[in-house]
mmCIF file of C-alpha atoms in Angstrom:
data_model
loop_
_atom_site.group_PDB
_atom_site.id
_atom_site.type_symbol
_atom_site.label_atom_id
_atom_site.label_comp_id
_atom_site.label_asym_id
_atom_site.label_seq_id
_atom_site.Cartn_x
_atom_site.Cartn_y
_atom_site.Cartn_z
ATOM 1 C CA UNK A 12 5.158 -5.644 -11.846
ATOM 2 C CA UNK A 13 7.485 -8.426 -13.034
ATOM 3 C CA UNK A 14 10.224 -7.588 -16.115
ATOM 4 C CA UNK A 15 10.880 -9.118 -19.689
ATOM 5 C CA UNK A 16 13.119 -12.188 -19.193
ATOM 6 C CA UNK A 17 14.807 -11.228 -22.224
ATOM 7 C CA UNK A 18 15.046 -8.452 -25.127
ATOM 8 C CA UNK A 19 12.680 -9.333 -27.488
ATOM 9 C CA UNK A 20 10.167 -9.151 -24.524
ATOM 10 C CA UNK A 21 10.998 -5.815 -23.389
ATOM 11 C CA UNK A 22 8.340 -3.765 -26.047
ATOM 12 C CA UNK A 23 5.332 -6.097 -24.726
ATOM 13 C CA UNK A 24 6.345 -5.130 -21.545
ATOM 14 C CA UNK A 25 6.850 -1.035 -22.167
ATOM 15 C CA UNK A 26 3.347 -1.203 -23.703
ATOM 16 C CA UNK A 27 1.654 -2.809 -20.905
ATOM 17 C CA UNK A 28 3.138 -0.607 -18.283
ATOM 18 C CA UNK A 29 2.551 2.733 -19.776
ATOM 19 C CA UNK A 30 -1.194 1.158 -20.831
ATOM 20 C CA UNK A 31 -1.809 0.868 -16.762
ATOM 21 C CA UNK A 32 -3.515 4.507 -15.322
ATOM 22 C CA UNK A 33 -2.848 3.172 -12.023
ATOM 23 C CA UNK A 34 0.673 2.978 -12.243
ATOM 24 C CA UNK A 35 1.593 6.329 -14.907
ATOM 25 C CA UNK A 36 -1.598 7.953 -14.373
ATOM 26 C CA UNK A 37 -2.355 9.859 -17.944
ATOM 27 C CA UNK A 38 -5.450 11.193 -17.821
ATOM 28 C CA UNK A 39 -8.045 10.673 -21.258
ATOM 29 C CA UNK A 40 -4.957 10.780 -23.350
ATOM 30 C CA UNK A 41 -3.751 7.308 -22.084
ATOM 31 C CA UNK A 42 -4.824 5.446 -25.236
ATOM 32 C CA UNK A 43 -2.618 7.549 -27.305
ATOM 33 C CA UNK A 44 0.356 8.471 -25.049
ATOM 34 C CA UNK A 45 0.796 5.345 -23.455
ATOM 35 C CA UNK A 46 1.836 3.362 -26.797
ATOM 36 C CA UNK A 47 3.287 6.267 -28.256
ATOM 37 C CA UNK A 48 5.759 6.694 -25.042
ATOM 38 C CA UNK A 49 6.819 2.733 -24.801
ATOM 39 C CA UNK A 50 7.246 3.360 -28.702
ATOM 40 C CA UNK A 51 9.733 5.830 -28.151
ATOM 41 C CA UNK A 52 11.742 4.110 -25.175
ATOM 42 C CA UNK A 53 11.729 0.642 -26.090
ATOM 43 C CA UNK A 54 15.235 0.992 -27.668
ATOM 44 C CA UNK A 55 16.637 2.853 -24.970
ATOM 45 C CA UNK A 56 15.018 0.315 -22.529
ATOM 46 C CA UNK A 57 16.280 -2.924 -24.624
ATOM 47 C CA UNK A 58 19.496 -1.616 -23.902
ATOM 48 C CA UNK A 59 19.485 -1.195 -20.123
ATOM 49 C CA UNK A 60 18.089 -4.789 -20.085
ATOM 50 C CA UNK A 61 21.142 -6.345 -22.802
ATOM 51 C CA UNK A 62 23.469 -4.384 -20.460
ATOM 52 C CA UNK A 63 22.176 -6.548 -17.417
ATOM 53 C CA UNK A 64 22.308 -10.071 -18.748
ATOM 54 C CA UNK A 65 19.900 -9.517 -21.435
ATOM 55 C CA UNK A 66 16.775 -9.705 -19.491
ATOM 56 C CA UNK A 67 15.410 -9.374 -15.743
ATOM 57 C CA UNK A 68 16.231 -11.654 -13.285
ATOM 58 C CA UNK A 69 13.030 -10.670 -11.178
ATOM 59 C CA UNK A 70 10.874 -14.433 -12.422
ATOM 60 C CA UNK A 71 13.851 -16.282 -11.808
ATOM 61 C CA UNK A 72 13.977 -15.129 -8.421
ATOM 62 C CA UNK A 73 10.106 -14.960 -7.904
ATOM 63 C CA UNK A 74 9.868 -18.140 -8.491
ATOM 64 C CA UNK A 75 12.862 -19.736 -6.340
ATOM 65 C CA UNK A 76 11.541 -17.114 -3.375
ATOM 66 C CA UNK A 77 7.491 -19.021 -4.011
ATOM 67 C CA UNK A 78 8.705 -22.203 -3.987
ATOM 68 C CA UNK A 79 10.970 -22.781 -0.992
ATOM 69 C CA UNK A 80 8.488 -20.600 1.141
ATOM 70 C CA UNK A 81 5.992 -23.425 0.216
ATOM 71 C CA UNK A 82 8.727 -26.030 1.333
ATOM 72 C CA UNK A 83 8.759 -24.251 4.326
ATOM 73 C CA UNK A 84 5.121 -24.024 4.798
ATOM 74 C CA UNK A 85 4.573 -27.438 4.399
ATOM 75 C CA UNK A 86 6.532 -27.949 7.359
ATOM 76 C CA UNK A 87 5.223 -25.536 9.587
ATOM 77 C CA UNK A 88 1.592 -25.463 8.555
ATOM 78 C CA UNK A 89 0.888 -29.089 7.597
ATOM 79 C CA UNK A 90 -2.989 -28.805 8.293
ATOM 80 C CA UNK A 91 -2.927 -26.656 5.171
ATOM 81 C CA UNK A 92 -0.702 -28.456 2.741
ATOM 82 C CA UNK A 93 0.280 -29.189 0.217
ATOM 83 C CA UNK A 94 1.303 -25.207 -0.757
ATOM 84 C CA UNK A 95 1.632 -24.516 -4.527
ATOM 85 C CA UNK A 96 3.552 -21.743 -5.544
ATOM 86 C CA UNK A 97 1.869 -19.668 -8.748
ATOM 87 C CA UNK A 98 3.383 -16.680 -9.812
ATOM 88 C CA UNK A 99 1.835 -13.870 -11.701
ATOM 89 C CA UNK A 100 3.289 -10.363 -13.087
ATOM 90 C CA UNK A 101 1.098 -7.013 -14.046
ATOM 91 C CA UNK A 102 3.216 -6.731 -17.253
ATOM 92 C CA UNK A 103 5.223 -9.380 -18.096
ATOM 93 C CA UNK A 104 5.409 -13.127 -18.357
ATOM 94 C CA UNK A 105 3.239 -14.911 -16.440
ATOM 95 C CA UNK A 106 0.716 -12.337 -16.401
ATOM 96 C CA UNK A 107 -2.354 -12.824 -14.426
ATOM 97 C CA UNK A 108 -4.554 -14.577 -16.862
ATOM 98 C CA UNK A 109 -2.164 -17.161 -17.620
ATOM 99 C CA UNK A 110 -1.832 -17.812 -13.606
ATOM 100 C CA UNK A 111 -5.716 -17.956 -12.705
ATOM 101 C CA UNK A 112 -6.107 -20.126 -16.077
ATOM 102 C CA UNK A 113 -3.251 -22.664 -14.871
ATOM 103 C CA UNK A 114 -5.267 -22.648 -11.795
ATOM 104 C CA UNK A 115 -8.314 -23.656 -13.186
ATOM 105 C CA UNK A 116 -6.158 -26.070 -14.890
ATOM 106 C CA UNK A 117 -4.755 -27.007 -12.263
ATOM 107 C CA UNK A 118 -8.426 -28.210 -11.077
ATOM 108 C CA UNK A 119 -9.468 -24.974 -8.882
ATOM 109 C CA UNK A 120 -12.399 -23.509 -8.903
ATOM 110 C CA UNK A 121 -14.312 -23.861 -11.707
ATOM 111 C CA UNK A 122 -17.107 -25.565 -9.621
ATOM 112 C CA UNK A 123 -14.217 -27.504 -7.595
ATOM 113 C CA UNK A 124 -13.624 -24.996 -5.304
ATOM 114 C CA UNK A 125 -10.184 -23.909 -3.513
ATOM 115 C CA UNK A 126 -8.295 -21.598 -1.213
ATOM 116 C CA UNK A 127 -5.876 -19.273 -2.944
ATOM 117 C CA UNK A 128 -3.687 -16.484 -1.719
ATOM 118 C CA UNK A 129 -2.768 -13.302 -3.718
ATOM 119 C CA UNK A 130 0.731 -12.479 -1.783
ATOM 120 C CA UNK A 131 1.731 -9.404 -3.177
ATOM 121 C CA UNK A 132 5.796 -8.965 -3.085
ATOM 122 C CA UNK A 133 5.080 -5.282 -2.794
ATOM 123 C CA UNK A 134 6.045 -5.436 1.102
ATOM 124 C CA UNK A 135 4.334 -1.829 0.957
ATOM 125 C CA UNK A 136 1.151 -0.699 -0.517
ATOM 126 C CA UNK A 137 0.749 1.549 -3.223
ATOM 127 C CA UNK A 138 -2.513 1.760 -5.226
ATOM 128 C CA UNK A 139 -0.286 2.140 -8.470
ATOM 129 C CA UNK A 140 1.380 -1.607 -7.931
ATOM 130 C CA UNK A 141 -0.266 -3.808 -5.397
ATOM 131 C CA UNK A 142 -3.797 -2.105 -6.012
ATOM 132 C CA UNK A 143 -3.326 -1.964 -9.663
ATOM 133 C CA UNK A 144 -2.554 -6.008 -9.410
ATOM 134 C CA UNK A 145 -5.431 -6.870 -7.362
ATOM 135 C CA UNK A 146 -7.513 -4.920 -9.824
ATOM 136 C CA UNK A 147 -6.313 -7.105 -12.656
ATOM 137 C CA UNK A 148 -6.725 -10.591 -10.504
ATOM 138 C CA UNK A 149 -10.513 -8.990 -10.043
ATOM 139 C CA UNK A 150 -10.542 -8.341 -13.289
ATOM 140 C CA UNK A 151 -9.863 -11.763 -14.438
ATOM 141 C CA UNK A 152 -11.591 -13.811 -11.783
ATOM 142 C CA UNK A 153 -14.758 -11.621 -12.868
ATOM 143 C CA UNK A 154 -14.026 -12.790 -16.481
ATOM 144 C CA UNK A 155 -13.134 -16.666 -16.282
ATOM 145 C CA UNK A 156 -15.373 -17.067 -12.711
ATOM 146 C CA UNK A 157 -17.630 -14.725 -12.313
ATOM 147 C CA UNK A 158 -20.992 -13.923 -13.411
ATOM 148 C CA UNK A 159 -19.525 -13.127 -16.873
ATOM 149 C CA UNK A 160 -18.345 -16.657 -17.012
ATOM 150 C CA UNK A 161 -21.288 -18.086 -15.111
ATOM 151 C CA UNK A 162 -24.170 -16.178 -15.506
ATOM 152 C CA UNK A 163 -24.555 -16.343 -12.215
ATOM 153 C CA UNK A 164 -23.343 -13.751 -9.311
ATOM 154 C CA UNK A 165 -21.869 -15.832 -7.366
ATOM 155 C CA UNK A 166 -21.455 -19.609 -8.435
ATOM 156 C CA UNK A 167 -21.090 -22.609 -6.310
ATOM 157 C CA UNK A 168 -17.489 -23.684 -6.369
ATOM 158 C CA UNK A 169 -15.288 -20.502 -7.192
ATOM 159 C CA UNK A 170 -11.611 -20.366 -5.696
ATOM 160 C CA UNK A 171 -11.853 -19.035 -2.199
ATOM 161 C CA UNK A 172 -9.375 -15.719 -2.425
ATOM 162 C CA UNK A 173 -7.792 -13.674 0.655
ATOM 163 C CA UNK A 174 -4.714 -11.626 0.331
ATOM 164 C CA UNK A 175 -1.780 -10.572 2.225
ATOM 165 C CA UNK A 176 -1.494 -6.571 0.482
ATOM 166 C CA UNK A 177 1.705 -5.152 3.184
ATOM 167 C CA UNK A 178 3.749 -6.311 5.461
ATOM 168 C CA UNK A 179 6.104 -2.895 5.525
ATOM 169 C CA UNK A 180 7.450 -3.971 9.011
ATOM 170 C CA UNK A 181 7.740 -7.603 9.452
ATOM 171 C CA UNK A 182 10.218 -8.459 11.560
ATOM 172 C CA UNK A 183 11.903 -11.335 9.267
ATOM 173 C CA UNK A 184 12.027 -8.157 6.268
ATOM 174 C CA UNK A 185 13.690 -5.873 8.905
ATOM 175 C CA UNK A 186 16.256 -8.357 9.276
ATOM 176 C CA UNK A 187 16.840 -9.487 5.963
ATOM 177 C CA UNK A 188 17.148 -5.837 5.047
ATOM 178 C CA UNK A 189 19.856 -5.178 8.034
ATOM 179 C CA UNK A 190 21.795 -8.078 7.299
ATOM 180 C CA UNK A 191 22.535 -6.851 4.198
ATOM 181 C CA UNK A 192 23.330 -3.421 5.248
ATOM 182 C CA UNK A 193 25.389 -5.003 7.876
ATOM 183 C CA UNK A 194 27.409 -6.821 5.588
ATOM 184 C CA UNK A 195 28.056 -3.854 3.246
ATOM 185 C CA UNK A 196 28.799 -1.311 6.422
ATOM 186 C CA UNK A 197 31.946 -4.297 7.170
ATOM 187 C CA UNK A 198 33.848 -3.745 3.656
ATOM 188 C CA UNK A 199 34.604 0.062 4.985
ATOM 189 C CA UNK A 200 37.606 0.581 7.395
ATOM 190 C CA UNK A 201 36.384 0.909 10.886
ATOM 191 C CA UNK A 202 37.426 4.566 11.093
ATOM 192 C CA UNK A 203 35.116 5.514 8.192
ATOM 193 C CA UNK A 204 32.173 2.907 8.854
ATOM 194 C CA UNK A 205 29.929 4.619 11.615
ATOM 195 C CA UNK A 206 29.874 7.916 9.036
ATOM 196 C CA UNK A 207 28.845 6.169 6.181
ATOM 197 C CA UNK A 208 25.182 7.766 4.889
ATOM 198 C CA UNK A 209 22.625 5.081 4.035
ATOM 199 C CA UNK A 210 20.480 5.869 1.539
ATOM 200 C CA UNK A 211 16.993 3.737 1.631
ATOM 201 C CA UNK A 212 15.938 3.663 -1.975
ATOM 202 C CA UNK A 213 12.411 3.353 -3.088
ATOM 203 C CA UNK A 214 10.679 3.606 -6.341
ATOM 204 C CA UNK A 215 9.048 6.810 -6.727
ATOM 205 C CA UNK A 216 5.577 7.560 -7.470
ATOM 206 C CA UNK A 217 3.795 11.019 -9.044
ATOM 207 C CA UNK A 218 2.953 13.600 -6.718
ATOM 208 C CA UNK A 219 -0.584 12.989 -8.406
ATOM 209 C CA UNK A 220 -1.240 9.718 -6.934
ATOM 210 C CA UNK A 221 0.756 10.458 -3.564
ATOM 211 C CA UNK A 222 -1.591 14.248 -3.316
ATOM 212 C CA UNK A 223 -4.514 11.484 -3.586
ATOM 213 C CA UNK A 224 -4.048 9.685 -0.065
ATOM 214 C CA UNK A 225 -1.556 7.216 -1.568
ATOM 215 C CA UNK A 226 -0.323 5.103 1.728
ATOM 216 C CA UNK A 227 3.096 4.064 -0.256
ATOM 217 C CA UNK A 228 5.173 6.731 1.275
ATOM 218 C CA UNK A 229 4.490 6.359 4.518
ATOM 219 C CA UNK A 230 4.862 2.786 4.629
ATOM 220 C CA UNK A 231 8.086 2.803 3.173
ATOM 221 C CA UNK A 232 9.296 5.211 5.369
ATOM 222 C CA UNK A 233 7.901 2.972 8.332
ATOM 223 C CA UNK A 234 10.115 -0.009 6.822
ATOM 224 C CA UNK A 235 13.095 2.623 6.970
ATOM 225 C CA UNK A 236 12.296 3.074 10.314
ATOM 226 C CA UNK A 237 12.327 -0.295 11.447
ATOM 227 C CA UNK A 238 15.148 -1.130 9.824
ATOM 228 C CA UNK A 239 17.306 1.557 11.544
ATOM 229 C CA UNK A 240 16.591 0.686 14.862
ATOM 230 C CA UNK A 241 16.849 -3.015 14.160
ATOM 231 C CA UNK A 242 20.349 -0.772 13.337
ATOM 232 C CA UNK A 243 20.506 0.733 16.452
ATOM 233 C CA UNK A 244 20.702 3.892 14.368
ATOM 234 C CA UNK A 245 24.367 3.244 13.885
ATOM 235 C CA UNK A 246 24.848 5.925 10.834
ATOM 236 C CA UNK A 247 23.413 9.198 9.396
ATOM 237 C CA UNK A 248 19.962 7.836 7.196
ATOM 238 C CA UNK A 249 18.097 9.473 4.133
ATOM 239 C CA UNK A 250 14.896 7.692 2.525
ATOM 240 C CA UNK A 251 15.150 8.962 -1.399
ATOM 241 C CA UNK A 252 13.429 7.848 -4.487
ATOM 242 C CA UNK A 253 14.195 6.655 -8.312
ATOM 243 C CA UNK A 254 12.848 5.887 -11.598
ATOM 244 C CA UNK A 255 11.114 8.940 -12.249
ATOM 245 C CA UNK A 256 9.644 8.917 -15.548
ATOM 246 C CA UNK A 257 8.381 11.989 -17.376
ATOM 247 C CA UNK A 258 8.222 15.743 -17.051
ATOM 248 C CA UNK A 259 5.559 15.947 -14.152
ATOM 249 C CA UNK A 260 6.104 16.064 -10.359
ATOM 250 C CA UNK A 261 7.423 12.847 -8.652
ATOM 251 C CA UNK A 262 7.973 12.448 -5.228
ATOM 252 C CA UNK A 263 11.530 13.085 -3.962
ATOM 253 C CA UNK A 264 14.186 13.892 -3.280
ATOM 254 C CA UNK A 265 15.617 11.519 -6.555
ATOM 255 C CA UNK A 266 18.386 8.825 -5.335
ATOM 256 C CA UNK A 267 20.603 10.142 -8.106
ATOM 257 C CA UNK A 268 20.215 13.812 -7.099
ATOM 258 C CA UNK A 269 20.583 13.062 -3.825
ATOM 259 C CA UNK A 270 24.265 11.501 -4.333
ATOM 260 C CA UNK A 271 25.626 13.527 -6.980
ATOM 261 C CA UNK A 272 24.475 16.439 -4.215
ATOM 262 C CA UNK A 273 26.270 14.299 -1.252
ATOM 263 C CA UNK A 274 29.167 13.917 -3.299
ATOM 264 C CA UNK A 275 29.718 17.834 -4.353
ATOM 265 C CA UNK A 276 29.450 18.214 -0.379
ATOM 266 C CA UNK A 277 32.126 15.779 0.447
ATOM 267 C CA UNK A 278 30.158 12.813 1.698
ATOM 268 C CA UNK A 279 31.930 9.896 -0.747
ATOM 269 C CA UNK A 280 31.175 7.119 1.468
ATOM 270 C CA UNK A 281 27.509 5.749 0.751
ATOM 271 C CA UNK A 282 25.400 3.382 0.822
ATOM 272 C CA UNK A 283 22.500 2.204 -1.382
ATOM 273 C CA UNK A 284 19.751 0.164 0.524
ATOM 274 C CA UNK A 285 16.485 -1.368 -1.851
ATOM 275 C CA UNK A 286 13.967 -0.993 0.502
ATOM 276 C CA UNK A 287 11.410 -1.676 -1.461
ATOM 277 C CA UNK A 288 12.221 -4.272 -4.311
ATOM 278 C CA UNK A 289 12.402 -7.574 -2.431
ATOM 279 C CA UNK A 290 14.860 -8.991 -5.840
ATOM 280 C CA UNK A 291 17.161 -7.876 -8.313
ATOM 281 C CA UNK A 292 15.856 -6.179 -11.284
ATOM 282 C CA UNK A 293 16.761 -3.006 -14.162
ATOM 283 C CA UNK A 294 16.240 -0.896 -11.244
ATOM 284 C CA UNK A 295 18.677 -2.466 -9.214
ATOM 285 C CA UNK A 296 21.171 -3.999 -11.716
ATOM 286 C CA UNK A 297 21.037 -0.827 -14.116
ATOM 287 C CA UNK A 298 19.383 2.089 -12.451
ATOM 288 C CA UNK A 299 21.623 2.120 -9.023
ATOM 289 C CA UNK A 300 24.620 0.199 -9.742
ATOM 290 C CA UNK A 301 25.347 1.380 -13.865
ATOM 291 C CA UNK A 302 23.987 4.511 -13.860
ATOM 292 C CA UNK A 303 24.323 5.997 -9.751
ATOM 293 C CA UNK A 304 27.110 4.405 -8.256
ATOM 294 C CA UNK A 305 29.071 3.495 -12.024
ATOM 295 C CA UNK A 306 28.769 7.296 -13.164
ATOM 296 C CA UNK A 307 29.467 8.568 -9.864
ATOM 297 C CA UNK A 308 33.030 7.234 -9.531
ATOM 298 C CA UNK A 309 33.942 7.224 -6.050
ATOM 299 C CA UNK A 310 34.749 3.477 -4.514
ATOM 300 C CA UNK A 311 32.821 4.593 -1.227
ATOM 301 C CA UNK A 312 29.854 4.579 -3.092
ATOM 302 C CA UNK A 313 27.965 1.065 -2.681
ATOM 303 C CA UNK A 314 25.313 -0.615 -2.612
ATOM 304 C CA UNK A 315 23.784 -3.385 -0.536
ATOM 305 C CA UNK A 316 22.402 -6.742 -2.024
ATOM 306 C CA UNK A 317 18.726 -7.514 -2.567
ATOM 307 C CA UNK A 318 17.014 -9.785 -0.602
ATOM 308 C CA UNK A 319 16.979 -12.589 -3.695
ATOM 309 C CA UNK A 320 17.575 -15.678 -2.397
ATOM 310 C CA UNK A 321 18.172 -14.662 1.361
ATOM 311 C CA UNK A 322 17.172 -17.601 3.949
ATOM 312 C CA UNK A 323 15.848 -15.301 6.348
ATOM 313 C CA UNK A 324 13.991 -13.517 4.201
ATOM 314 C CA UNK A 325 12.202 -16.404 2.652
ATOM 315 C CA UNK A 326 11.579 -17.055 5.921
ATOM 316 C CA UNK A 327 9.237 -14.058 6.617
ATOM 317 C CA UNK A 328 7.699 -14.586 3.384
ATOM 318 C CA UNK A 329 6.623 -18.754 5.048
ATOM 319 C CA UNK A 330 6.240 -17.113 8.592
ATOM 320 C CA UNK A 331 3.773 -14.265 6.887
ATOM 321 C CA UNK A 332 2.122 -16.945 5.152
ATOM 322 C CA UNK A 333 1.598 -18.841 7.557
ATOM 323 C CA UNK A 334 0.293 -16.263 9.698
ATOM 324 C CA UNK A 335 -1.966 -14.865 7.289
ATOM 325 C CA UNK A 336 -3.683 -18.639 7.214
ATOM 326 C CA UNK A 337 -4.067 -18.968 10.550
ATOM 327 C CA UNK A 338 -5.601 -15.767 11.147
ATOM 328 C CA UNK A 339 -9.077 -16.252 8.673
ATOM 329 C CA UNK A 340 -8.578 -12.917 7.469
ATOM 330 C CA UNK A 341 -9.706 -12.258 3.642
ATOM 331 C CA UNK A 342 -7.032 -8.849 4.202
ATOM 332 C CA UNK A 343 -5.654 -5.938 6.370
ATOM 333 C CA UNK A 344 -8.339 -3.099 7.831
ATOM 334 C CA UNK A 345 -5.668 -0.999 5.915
ATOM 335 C CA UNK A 346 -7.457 -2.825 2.091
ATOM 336 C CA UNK A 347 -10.638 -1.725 3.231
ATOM 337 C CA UNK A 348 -9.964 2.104 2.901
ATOM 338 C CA UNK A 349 -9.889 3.935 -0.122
ATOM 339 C CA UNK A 350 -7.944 6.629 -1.219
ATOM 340 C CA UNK A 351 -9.636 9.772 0.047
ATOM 341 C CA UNK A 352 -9.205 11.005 -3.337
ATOM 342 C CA UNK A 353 -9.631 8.192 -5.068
ATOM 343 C CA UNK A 354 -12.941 8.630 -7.782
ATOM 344 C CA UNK A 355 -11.751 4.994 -9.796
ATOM 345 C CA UNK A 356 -15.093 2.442 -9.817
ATOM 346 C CA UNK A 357 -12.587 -0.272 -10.897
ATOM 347 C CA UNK A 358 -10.791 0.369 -7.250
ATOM 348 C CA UNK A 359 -13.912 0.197 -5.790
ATOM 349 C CA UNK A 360 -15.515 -3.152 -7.365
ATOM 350 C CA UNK A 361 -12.106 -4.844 -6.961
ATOM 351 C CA UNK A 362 -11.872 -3.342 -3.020
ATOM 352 C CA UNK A 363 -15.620 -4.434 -2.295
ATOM 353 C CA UNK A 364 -14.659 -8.147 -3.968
ATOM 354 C CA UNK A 365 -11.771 -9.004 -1.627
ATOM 355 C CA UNK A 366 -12.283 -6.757 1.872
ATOM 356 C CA UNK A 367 -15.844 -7.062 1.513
ATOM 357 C CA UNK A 368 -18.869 -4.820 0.963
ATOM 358 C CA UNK A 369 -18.969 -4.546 5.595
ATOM 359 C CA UNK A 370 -15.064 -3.939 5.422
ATOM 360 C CA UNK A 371 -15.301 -1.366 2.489
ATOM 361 C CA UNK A 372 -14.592 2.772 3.971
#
C-alpha cells in the first residue's frame, strides 16, 4: 500500500487509494466518489501525517527490511546471488511502474531475460491489498512486456516472475511478533502482567469483500493463533480491527470500540499488538498510539512495537525467500483460487498470469 513520505504527497496518495475498487470497493460511482472523497479528507489526512513526523515512515523501513534480507540471502543462497532489493507501493512513491521500469533499466527483461520475485509484505492475503498489487504488477508487465509492448503473446526474453502472496504463520513472524509482546507484557508489575488483555490489531476490510470469500480474516486470525501459543496462551486475547472508513459495514469488532468498551468495564491494562502491518505507519503512529491509547488516558494502555527493523524478523523475510527459491514454485495452491464470489476479469487475467491457466480454480 505504501504512504506519502511527506505532506505535500499525501493528496496523490488519497486519490490513488480511494481510485482502487479492490481496496474501497464503490461500485459504478467510483469515478466520481473516489476523487470527491480523497478531496474532502486530504486536509484532515495531511494532518495525521504532520502530527507523525510529517510523512510515513513505511519506505524508509521497506527499504532497510529489502535490503539486509538480500545481505542475508546472499549468504545463505549463494547459487542465486547477487539479490537486489526493488521496492514498489500501490499508492505511493515508488509505485509499480517506476519499479518494473528501473528493472528494465536495470537490464531485465526486455529480451534479456531474468528471475524476479513479487514478495508481498502483506504476511496475509487479502484480495483488496496483496491481490489488488499483483493486479497492478500484471497490469504493468502486460503494458511495458507484454503483447501490448511486443506484439507478441509471449516474447522471448521477459522477466521470469513467481511470488510469495502469505506467509500468515511463519515461524520467524510468530516470533518477531512475540518478542515484542514479550517485551511490552515486562514493563507491567508482575501482579498485574498475566491479566493484561492483548488486543491483535488488524486493518479492517468491508463486510462486502469479506461476504465475497475474502481469505484475509481467517488468515489473520491464524497468525493470532500462532502467536499465542508461541505465548503459551499466557493472557486473555481478542483479534479486533481499525481504520474503518465510511458509513457501510466493516468487519469488527473496531480496536477503538473495543477499548473504550474494556475500559468502561474495568479492564485498564492493555495491550495493542499490529498483527498485520509488518512497519510503522499513520495507522500505527496516529491511529493506535494518538488517537486509541492518547485519548484513552489510562497508563495501562500500550502498545507493542512493529516489527521495523527487528533482526529476527528480517530473518523470516531471507529464510522465506530463500525458501520460496528453492522450492520452483511460481505461488501458493492458496493464489490459484478465486474468490467464490469474485465476478472481476482483471482478478482473473492477473490470477491465470502468475498461478497459471492448470493452477487457476
Amino acid at each position: 500500500m505504501g504512504g506519502p513520505s511527506t505532506t505535500d504527497e499525501v493528496g496523490d496518495f488519497l486519490s490513488r487509494l480511494f481510485a482502487d475498487g479492490d481496496l474501497i470497493p464503490l461500485g459504478r460511482l467510483q469515478g466520481y466518489l473516489g476523487p470527491l472523497i480523497s478531496r474532502r479528507r486530504t486536509p484532515k489526512i495531511k494532518g495525521q501525517y504532520a502530527a507523525i513526523g510529517g510523512g510515513s515512515p513505511i519506505r524508509k523501513w521497506s527499504e532497510l527490511q529489502s535490503a539486509e534480507m538480500c545481505t542475508i540471502l546472499d549468504e545463505i543462497s549463494p547459487e542465486t546471488a547477487p539479490h537486489l532489493p526493488y521496492v514498489a507501493f500501490r499508492y505511493a512513491n515508488p509505485l509499480t511502474e517506476e519499479m518494473y521500469t528501473k528493472l528494465l533499466d536495470d537490464g531485465f527483461g526486455g529480451g534479456k531475460g531474468g528471475r524476479a520475485v513479487a514478495f508481498t509484505q502483506y504476511p496475509q492475503y487479502s484480495c483488496s491489498t496483496t491481490g489488488s498489487s499483483l493486479n497492478e504488477l500484471w497490469k504493468w508487465r502486460t503494458r511495458l512486456e507484454g503483447k501490448r509492448a511486443t506484439s507478441e503473446d509471449e516474447a522471448d526474453g521477459t522477466i521470469e516472475w513467481s511470488v510469495i502472496d502469505r506467509w500468515p504463520v511463519h515461524p520467524g513472524l510468530v516470533e518477531a511478533i512475540a518478542r515484542n509482546v514479550e517485551a511490552q507484557l515486562t514493563t507491567y508489575p508482575e501482579e498485574r502482567r498475566k491479566s493484561v488483555v492483548l488486543l491483535f490489531s488488524a486493518h479492517s476490510l468491508p463486510m462486502s469483500v469479506v461476504n465475497r470469500g475474502d481469505p484475509y480474516p481467517a488468515e489473520v486470525a491464524a497468525t493470532v493463533h500462532a502467536v499465542m501459543q508461541r505465548l503459551e496462551f499466557s493472557n486473555p486475547y481478542r483479534l479486533v480491527w481499525q481504520s474503518q472508513v465510511g458509513p457501510s459495514a466493516w468487519l469488527g469488532a473496531q480496536t477503538s470500540t473495543t477499548v473504550e468498551e474494556y475500559v468502561k468495564k474495568g479492564q485498564t491494562d492493555l495491550v495493542l499488538i499490529p498483527v498485520a502491518f509488518t512497519s510503522d505507519h499513520i495507522e500505527t503512529l496516529y491511529e493506535l498510539d494518538q488517537e486509541v491509547i492518547g485519548e484513552a488516558g489510562h497508563e495501562g494502555i500500550k502498545r507493542a512495537e512493529s516489527l521495523n527493523g527487528s533482526p529476527v524478523f528480517i530473518r523470516a523475510l531471507a529464510d522465506i525467500a530463500h525458501e520460496h527459491l528453492q522450492s520452483g514454485i511460481r505461488c501458493s495452491t492458496q493464489m490459484g483460487l478465486r474468490c467464490p464470489g469474485c465476478k472481476s476479469e482483471r482478478c482473473l487475467e492477473s490470477k491465470r498470469f502468475f498461478a497459471g491457466h492448470d493452477a487457476l480454480r
